[in-house]
Short mmCIF file of C-alpha atoms in Angstrom, two decimals:
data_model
loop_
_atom_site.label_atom_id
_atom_site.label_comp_id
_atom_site.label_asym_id
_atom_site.label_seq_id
_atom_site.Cartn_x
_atom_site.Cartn_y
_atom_site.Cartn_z
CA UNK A 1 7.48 2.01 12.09
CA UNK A 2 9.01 4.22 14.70
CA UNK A 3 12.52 4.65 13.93
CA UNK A 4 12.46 2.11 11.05
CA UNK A 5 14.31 -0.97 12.91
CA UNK A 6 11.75 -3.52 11.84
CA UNK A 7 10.98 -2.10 8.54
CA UNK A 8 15.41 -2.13 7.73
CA UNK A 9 15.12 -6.38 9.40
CA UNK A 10 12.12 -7.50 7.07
CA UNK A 11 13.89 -5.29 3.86
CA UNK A 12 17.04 -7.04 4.68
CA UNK A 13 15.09 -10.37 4.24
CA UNK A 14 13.81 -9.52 0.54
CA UNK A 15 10.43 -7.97 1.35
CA UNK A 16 9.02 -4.44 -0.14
CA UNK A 17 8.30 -2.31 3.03
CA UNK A 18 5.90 0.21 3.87
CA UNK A 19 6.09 1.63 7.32
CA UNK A 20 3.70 3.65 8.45
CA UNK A 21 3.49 6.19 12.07
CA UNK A 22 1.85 9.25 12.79
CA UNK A 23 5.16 11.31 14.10
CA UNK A 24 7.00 12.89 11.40
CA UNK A 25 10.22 12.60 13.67
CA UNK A 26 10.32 9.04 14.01
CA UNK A 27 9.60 8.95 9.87
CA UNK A 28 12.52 11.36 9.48
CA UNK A 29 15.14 9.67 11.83
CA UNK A 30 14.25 6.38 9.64
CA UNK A 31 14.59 8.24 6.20
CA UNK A 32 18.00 9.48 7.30
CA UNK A 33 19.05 5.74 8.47
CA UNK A 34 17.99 4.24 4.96
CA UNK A 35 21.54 4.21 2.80
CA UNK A 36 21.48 3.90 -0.70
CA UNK A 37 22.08 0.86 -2.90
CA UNK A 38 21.05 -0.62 0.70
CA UNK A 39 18.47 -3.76 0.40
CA UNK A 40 16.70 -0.87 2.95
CA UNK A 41 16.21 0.93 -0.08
CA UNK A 42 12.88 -1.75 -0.35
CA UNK A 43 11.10 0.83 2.37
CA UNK A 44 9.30 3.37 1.89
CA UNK A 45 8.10 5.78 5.12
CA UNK A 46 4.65 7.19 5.20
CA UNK A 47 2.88 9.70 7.89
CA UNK A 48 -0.57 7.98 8.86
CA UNK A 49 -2.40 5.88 11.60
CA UNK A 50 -2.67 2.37 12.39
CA UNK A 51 -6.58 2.89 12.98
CA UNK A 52 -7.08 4.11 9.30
CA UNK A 53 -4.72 2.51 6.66
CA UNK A 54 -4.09 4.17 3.49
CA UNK A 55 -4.55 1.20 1.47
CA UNK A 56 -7.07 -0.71 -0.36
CA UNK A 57 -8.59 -4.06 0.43
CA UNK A 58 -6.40 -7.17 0.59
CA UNK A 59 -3.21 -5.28 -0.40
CA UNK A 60 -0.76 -7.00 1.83
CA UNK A 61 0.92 -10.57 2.24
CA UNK A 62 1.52 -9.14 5.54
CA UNK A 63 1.80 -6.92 8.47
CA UNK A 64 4.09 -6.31 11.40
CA UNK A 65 2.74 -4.92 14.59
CA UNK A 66 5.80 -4.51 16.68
CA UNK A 67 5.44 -2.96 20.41
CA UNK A 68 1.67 -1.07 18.70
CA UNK A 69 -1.29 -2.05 20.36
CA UNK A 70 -0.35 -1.18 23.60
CA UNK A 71 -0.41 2.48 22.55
CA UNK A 72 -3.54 2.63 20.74
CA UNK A 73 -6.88 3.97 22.41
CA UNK A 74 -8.85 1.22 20.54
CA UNK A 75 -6.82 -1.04 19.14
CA UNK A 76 -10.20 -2.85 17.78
CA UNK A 77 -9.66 -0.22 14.69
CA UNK A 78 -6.50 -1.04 13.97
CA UNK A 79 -7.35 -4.68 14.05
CA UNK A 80 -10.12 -4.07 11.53
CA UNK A 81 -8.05 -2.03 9.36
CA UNK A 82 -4.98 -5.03 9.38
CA UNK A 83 -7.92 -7.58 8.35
CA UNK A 84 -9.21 -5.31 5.45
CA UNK A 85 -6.08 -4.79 4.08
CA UNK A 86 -4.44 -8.31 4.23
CA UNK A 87 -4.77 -10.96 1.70
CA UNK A 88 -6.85 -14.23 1.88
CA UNK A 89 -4.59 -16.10 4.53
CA UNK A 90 -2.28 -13.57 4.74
CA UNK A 91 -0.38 -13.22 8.13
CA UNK A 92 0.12 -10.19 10.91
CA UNK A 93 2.30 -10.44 13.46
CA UNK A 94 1.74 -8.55 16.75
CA UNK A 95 4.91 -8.45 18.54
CA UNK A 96 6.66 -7.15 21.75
CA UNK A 97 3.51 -7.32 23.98
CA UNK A 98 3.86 -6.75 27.42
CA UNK A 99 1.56 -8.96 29.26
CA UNK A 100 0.05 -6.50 32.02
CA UNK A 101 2.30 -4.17 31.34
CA UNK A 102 0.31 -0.45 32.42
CA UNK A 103 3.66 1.52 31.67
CA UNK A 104 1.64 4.78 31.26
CA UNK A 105 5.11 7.23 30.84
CA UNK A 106 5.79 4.69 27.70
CA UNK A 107 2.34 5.59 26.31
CA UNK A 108 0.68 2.83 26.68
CA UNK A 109 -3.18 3.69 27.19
CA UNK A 110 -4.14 0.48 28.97
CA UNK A 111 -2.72 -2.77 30.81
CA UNK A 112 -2.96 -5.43 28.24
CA UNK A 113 -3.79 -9.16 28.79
CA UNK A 114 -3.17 -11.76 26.04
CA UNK A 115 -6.73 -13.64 26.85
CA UNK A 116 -8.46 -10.09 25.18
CA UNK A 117 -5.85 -9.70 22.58
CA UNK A 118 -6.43 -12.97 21.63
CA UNK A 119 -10.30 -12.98 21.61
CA UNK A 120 -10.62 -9.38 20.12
CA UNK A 121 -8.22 -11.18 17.36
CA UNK A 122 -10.48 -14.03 16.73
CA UNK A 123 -13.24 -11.64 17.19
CA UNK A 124 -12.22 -10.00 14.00
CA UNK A 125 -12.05 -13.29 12.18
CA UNK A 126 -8.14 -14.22 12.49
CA UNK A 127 -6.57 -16.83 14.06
CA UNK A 128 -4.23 -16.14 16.84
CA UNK A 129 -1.58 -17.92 18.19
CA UNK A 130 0.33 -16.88 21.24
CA UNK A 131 4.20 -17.85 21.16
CA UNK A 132 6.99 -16.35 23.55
CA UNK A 133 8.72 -13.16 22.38
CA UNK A 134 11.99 -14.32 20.76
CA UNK A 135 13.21 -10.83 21.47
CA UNK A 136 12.29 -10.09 25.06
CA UNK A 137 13.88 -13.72 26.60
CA UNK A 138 9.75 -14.08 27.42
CA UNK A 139 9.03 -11.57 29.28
CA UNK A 140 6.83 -10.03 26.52
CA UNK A 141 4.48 -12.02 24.05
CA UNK A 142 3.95 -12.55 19.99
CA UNK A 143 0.96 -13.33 18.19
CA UNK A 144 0.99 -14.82 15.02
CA UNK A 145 -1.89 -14.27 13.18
CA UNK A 146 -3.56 -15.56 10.11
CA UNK A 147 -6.61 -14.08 7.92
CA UNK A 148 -9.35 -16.89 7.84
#
């Protein structure tokens, strides 16, 4: 969730959104950038993790996983947690990741390579497909993943 940029972009585009992240600072600065009578007005900003999801089984069409795993210390959980809650063929999209990317002073807890992303993903029981970041003219990579 962050600052609440990708939560604002998929409420502008008709879906109910929950964004989650554990800093109450981010939350706030993306409460105070929600107007009113504002298609944002479709999000709703909770405090929690990634790893632990305050939801029940299969209670999501989807998820969006922008510039996340990188900064997780075991982004396994989280990946567990995004199956349990998604629906039967329901879709989560992992986006903004920076292949090799070991940029410690932007948190990230590890360098990432697609090959395990892609394998812990399938691992879980989605399918993965890697596609070029539209966002980062390719330097970074998307998955798009479906519950199987």
């Amino acid at each position: 969730c962050s600052i609440g940029a990708w939560s604002f972009l998929m409420a502008e585009q008709g879906h109910i959104v929950i964004g989650i992240d554990p800093c109450q600072i981010a939350l706030r600065q993306a409460i105070l950038g929600k107007p009113r009578g504002d298609p944002r007005d479709h999000c709703t900003f909770l405090i929690g993790l990634a790893e632990m999801l305050p939801f029940g089984s299969g209670a999501f069409d989807g998820l969006v996983a922008n510039a996340l795993v990188e900064h997780l210390f075991d982004y396994g959980l989280f990946l567990t947690e995004a199956f349990r809650v998604l629906r039967s063929s329901g879709r989560l999209f992992i986006g903004g990741f920076p292949e090799g990317n070991n940029n410690y002073e932007m948190g990230h807890t590890r360098p990432m390579l697609k090959t395990k992303l892609r394998a812990d993903l399938e691992a879980v029981g989605f399918e993965a497909s890697v596609v070029p970041s539209y966002s980062s003219g390719g330097e970074h990579n998307d998955f798009v993943c479906t519950k199987s």
